[in-house]
Coordinates of C-alpha atoms in Angstrom, one line a residue:
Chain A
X29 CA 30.2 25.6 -16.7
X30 CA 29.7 29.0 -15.4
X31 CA 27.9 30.3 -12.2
X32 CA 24.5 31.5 -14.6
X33 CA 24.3 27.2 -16.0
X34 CA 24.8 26.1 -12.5
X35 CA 21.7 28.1 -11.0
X36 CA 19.9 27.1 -14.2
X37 CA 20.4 23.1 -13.5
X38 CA 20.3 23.6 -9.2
X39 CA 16.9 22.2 -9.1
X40 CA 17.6 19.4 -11.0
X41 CA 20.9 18.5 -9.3
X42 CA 19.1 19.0 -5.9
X43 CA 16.3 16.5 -7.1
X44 CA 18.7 14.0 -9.0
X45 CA 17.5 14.7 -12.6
X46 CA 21.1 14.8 -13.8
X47 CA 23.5 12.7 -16.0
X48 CA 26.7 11.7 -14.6
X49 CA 28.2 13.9 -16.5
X50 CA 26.2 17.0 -15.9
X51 CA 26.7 16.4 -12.3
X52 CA 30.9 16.1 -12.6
X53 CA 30.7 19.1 -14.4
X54 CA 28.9 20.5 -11.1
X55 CA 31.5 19.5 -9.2
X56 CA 34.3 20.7 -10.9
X57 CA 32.7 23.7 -10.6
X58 CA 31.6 23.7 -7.4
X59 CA 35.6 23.0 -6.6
X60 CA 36.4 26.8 -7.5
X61 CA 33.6 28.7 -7.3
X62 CA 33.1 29.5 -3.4
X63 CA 29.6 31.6 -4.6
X64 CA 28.2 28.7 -5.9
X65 CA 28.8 26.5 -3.1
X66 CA 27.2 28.7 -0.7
X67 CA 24.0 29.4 -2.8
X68 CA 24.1 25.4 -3.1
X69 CA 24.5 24.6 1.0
X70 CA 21.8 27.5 1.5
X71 CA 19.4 25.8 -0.7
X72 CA 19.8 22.2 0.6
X73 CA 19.7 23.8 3.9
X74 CA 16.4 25.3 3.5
X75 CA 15.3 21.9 2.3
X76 CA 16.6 20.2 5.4
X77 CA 14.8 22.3 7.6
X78 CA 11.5 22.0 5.4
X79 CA 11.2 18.0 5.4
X80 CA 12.6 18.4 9.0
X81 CA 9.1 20.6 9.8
X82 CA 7.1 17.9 11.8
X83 CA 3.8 16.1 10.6
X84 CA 1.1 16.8 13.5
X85 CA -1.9 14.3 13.7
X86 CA -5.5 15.3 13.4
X87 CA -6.9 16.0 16.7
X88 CA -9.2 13.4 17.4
X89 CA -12.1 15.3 18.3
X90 CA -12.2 17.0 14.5
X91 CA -13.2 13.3 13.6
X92 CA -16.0 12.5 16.4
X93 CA -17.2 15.9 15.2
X94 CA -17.5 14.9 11.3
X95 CA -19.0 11.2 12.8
X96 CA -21.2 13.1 14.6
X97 CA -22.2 15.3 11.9
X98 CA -22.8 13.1 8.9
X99 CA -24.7 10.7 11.6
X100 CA -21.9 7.6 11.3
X101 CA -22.1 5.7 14.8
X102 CA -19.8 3.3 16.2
X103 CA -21.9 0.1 15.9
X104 CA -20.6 -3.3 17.4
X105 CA -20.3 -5.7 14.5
X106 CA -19.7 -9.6 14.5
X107 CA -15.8 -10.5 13.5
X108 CA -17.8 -12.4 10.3
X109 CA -19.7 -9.7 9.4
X110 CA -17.4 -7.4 9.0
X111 CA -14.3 -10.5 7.4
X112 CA -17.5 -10.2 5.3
X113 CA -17.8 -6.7 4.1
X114 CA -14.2 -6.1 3.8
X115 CA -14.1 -8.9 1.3
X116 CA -17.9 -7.9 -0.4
X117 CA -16.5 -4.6 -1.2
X118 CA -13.5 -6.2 -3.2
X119 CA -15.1 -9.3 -4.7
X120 CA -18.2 -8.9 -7.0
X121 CA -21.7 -10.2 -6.3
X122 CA -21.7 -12.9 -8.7
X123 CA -18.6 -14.4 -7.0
X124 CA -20.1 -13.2 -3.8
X125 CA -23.2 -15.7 -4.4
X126 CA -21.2 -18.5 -5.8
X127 CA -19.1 -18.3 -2.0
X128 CA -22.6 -18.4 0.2
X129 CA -24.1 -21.3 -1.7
X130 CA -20.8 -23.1 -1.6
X131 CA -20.6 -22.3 2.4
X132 CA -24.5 -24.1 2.4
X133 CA -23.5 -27.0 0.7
X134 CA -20.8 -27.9 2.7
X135 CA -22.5 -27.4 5.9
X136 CA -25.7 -29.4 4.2
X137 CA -22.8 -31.9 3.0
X138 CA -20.7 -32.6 6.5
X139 CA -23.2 -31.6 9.5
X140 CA -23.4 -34.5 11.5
X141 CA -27.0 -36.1 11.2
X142 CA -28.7 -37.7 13.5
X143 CA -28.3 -41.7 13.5
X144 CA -31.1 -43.2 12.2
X145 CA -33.0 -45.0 14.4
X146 CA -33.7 -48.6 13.8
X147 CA -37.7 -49.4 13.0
X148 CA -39.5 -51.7 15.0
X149 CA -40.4 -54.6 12.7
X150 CA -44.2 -54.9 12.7
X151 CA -45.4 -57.9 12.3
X152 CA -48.4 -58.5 9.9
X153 CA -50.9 -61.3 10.1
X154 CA -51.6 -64.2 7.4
X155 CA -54.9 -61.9 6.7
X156 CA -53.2 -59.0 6.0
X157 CA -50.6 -59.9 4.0
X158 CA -53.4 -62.0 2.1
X159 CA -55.5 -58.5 1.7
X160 CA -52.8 -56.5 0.8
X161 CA -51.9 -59.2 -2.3
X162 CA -55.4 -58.8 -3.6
X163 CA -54.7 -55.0 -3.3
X164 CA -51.8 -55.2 -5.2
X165 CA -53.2 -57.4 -8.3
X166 CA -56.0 -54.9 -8.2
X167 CA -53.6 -52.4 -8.5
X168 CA -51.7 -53.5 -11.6
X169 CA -54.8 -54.5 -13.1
X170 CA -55.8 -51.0 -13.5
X171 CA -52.4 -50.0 -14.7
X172 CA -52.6 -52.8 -17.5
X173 CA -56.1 -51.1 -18.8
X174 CA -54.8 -47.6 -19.0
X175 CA -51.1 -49.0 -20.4
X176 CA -53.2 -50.8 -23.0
X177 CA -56.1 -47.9 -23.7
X178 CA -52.4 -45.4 -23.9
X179 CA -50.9 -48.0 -26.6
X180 CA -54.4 -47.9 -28.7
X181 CA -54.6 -44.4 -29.1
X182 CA -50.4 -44.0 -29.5
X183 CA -51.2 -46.9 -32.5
X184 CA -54.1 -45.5 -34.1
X185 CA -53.3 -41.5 -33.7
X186 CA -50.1 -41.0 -32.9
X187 CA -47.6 -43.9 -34.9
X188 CA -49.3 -43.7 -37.8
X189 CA -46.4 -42.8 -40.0
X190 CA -43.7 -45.1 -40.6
X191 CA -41.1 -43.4 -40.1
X192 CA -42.1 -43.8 -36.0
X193 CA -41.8 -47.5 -36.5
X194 CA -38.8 -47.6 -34.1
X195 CA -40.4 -46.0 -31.3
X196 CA -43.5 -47.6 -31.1
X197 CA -41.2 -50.8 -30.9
X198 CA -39.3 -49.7 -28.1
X199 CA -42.2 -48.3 -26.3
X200 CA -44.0 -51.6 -26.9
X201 CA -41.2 -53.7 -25.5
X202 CA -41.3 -51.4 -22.0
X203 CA -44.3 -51.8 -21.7
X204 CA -44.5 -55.7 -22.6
X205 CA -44.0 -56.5 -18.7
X206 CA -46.6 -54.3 -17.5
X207 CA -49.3 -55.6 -20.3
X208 CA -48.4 -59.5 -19.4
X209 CA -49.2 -58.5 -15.1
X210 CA -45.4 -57.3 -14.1
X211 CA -43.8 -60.6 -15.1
X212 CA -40.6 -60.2 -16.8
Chain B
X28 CA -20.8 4.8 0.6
X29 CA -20.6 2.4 3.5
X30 CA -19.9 3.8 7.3
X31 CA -17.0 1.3 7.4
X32 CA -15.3 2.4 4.1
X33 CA -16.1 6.1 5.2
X34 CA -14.1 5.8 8.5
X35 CA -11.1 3.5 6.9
X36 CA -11.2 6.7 4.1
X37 CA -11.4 9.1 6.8
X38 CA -8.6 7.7 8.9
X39 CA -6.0 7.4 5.9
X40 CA -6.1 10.5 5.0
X41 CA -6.9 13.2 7.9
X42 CA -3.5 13.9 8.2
X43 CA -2.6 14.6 5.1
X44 CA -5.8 17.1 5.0
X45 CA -4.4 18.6 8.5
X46 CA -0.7 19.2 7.6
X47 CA -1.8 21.1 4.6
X48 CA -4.0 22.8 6.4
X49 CA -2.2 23.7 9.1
X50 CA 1.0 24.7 7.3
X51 CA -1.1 26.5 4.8
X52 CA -3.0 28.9 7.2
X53 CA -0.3 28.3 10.5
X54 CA -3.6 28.7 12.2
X55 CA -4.7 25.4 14.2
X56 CA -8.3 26.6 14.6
X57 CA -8.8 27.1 11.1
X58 CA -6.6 23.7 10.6
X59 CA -9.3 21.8 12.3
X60 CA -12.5 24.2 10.7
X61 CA -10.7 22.9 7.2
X62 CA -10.4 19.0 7.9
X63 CA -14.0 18.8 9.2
X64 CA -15.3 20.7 6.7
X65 CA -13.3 18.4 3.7
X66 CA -14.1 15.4 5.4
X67 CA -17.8 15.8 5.7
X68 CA -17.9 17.2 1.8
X69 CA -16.5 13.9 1.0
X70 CA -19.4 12.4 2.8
X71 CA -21.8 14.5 0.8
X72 CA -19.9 13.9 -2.4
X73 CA -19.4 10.5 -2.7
X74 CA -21.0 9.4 -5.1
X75 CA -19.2 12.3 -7.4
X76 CA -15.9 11.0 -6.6
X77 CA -13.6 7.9 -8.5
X78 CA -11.9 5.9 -5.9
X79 CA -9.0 6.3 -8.2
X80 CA -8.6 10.5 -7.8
X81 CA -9.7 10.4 -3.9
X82 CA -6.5 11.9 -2.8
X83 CA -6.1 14.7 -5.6
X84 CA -9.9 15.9 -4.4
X85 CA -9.3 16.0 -1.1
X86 CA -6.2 17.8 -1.5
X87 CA -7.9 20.5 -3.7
X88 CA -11.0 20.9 -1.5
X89 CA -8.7 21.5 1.0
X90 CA -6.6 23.8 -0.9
X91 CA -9.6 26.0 -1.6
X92 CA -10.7 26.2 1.7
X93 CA -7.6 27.2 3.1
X94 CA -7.5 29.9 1.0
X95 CA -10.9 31.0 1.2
X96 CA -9.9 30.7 5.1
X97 CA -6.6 33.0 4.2
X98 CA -8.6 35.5 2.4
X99 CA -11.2 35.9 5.0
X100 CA -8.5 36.8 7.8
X101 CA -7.3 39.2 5.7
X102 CA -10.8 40.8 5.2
X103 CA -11.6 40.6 8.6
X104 CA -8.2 42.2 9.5
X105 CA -8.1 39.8 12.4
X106 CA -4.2 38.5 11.6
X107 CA -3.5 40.9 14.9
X108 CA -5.5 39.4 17.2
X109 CA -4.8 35.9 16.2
X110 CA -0.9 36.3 16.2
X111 CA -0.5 37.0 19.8
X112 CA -2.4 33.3 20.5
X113 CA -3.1 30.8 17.6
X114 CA 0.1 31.6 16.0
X115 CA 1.9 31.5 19.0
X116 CA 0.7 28.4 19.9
X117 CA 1.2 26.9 15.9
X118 CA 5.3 28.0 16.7
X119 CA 5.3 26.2 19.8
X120 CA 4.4 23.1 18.3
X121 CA 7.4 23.6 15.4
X122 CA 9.6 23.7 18.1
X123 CA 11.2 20.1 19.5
X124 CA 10.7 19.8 23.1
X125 CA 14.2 17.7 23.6
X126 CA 16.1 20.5 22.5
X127 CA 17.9 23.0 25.9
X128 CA 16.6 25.8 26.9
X129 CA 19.5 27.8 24.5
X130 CA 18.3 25.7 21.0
X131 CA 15.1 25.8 22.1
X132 CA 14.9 29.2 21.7
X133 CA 17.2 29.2 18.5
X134 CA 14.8 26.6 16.8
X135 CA 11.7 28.7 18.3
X136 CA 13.2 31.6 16.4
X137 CA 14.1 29.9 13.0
X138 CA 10.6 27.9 13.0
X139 CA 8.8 31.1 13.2
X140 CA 11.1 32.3 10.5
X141 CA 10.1 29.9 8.2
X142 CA 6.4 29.8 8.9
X143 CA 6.8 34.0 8.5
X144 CA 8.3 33.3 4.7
X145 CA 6.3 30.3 4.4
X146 CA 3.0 32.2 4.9
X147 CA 4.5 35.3 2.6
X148 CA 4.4 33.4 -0.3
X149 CA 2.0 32.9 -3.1
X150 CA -1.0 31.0 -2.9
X151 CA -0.1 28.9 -5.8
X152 CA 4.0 28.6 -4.5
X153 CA 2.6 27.8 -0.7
X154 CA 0.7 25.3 -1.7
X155 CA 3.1 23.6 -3.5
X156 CA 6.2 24.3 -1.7
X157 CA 4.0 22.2 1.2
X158 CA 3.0 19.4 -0.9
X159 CA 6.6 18.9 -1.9
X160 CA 9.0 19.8 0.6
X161 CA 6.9 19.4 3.8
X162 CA 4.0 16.6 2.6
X163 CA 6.7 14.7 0.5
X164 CA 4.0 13.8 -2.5
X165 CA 4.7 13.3 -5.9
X166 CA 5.0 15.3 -8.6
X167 CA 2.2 13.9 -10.5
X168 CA -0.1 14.0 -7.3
X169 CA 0.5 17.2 -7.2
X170 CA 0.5 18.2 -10.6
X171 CA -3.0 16.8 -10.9
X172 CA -4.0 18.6 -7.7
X173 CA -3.0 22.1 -9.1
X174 CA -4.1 21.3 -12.5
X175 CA -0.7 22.3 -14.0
X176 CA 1.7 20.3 -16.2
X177 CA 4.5 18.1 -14.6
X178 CA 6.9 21.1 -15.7
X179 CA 5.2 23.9 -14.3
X180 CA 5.0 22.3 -11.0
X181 CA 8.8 22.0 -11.1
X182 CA 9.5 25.7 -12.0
X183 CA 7.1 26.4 -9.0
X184 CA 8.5 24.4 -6.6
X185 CA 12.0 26.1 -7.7
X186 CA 10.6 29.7 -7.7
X187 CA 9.0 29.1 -4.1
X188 CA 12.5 27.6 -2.3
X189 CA 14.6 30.5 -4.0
X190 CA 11.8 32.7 -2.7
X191 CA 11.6 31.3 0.9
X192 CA 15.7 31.5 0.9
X193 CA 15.6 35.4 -0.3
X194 CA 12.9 35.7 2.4
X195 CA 14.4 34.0 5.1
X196 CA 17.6 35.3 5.0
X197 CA 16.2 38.8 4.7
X198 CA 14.4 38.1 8.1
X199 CA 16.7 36.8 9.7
X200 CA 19.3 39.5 8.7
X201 CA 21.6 36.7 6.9
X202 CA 22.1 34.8 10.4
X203 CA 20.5 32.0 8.4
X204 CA 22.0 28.5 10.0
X205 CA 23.4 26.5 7.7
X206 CA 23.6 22.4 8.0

């Protein structure tokens, strides 16, 4: 290696870009070539003092000023409001939504209710219970008619084919308790 | 934009916006005109910008403003004025205030040196002699930054350190200190 190869590979000595081999060569050249070294201990001198050159920090009144001038305020936010928006901004709104319905659930699943409170047993009279019989009877006697009208038009409009034959079985076996007054 | 992702973008990267600014124009005034003035195009410009190139457009926003900054001290011919005062006062921050009274004025000398050559080179050399050797980015940050291949940048960075060594040793009549 000569003294013009060595200035043409310095910068890639200096940054590490070279073989083992390229960089013995270097050396052995280095070893007897006093010009060379010099030219290589000026230039990783000037390095030196370059990263040495110290990294100052923005003065912060330059960034109240740019707050202040694009209108950004320092607002008092809740810790969970902004746990919130630092993880909104990452996670999308689908997942998001998934996160706030689980959150109701689980609070609609383990908040403690309130005990139920026992119901005073009222007490009805022999009158009463006599009335509300009748009012009962009466009841399923209008649900037989319209159970009975429903299975006349199902059989004359609606099961005519024969091909329904199963269905108007099964629907006339449901409704068998109801047509013979709710006893099974 | 929200305010919150504004200020956390605004805090991670003012200093790099300074630094270069600072080392760029070695004027702390226009420094500080520089970083407010990148940081509130970034507000404006959000919605322009991929979260993925933030850094590379911040870094050449601020390289055109400092040398629309540079160019306009020359114009206004007011290097004069400003050397006796925000100069000064950019060397006296080089200089480490542990150092004795003998170093301090050793290292006062040197630093101004270097901001001297520093300052003497080309637009396109300064800026990415200070993104190298001073900023310590990458060469593919700064590659993308000037616009210019990976080897180009390289050749640059080489030119620019042979050029501040030439300079420097010129200036300081070969007295340069050698670690």
């Amino acid at each position: 290696m000569d003294c013009r190869e060595f200035n043409h590979i310095l910068f890639d000595y200096i940054e590490g870009h070279l073989s083992l081999k390229q960089r013995r060569a270097i050396k052995t050249h280095l070893n007897h070539c006093t010009k060379c070294q010099t030219a290589l201990s000026q230039y990783e001198s000037i390095l030196a003092k370059l990263h040495r050159l110290p990294k100052f920090k923005c003065p912060d009144a330059v960034i109240d000023r740019v707050f202040e001038s694009v209108n950004v305020r320092e607002t008092k936010t809740s810790l969970l409001f902004e746990i919130y928006q630092r993880f909104s901004e990452r996670l999308s709104w689908k997942v998001s939504f998934a996160a706030v319905i689980i959150i109701i659930l689980m609070i609609s699943l383990f908040y403690p209710r309130k005990e139920k409170k026992d119901y005073e047993q009222t007490i009805y009279t022999a009158e009463e219970i006599e009335q509300a019989k009748k009012d009962v009877e009466l009841a399923l006697g209008y649900f037989h008619y319209y159970a009975k009208k429903t299975e006349m038009i199902l059989e004359d409009q609606v099961f005519t084919k024969p091909l329904v034959k199963p269905i108007k079985s099964t629907i006339k076996k449901a409704f068998k308790p109801l047509l013979s007054g709710g006893k099974l | 934009m929200k305010q919150t992702q504004f200020k956390k973008i605004v805090n991670d990267y003012k200093d790099l916006i300074y630094n270069q600014a600072y080392y760029f124009t070695s004027h702390k005034d226009d420094a500080e005109d520089i970083t407010q003035e990148v940081l509130i195009k970034l507000w404006h410009h959000q919605r322009n910008i991929k979260r993925v190139s933030l850094k590379t457009w911040l870094l050449k926003v601020t390289r055109n403003l400092c040398i629309d900054y540079s160019r306009k001290r020359k114009e206004l011919f007011l290097n004069e004025i400003h050397n006796d005062t925000s100069k000064s006062t950019f060397i006296e921050s080089l200089v480490d205030p542990k150092l004795n009274p003998e170093e301090e004025i050793i290292s006062r000398d040197l630093m101004e040196n270097i901001t001297h050559v520093i300052n003497e080179l080309p637009e396109k050399i300064r800026s990415i002699v200070i993104m190298r050797d001073i900023q310590d980015l990458t060469y593919d940050i700064i590659s993308k930054t000037m616009g210019l291949p990976l080897n180009s940048v390289k050749v640059y960075i080489h030119r620019g350190r042979k050029l501040l060594l030439k300079n420097l040793l010129e200036y300081s009549n070969n007295d340069f200190q050698q670690e």
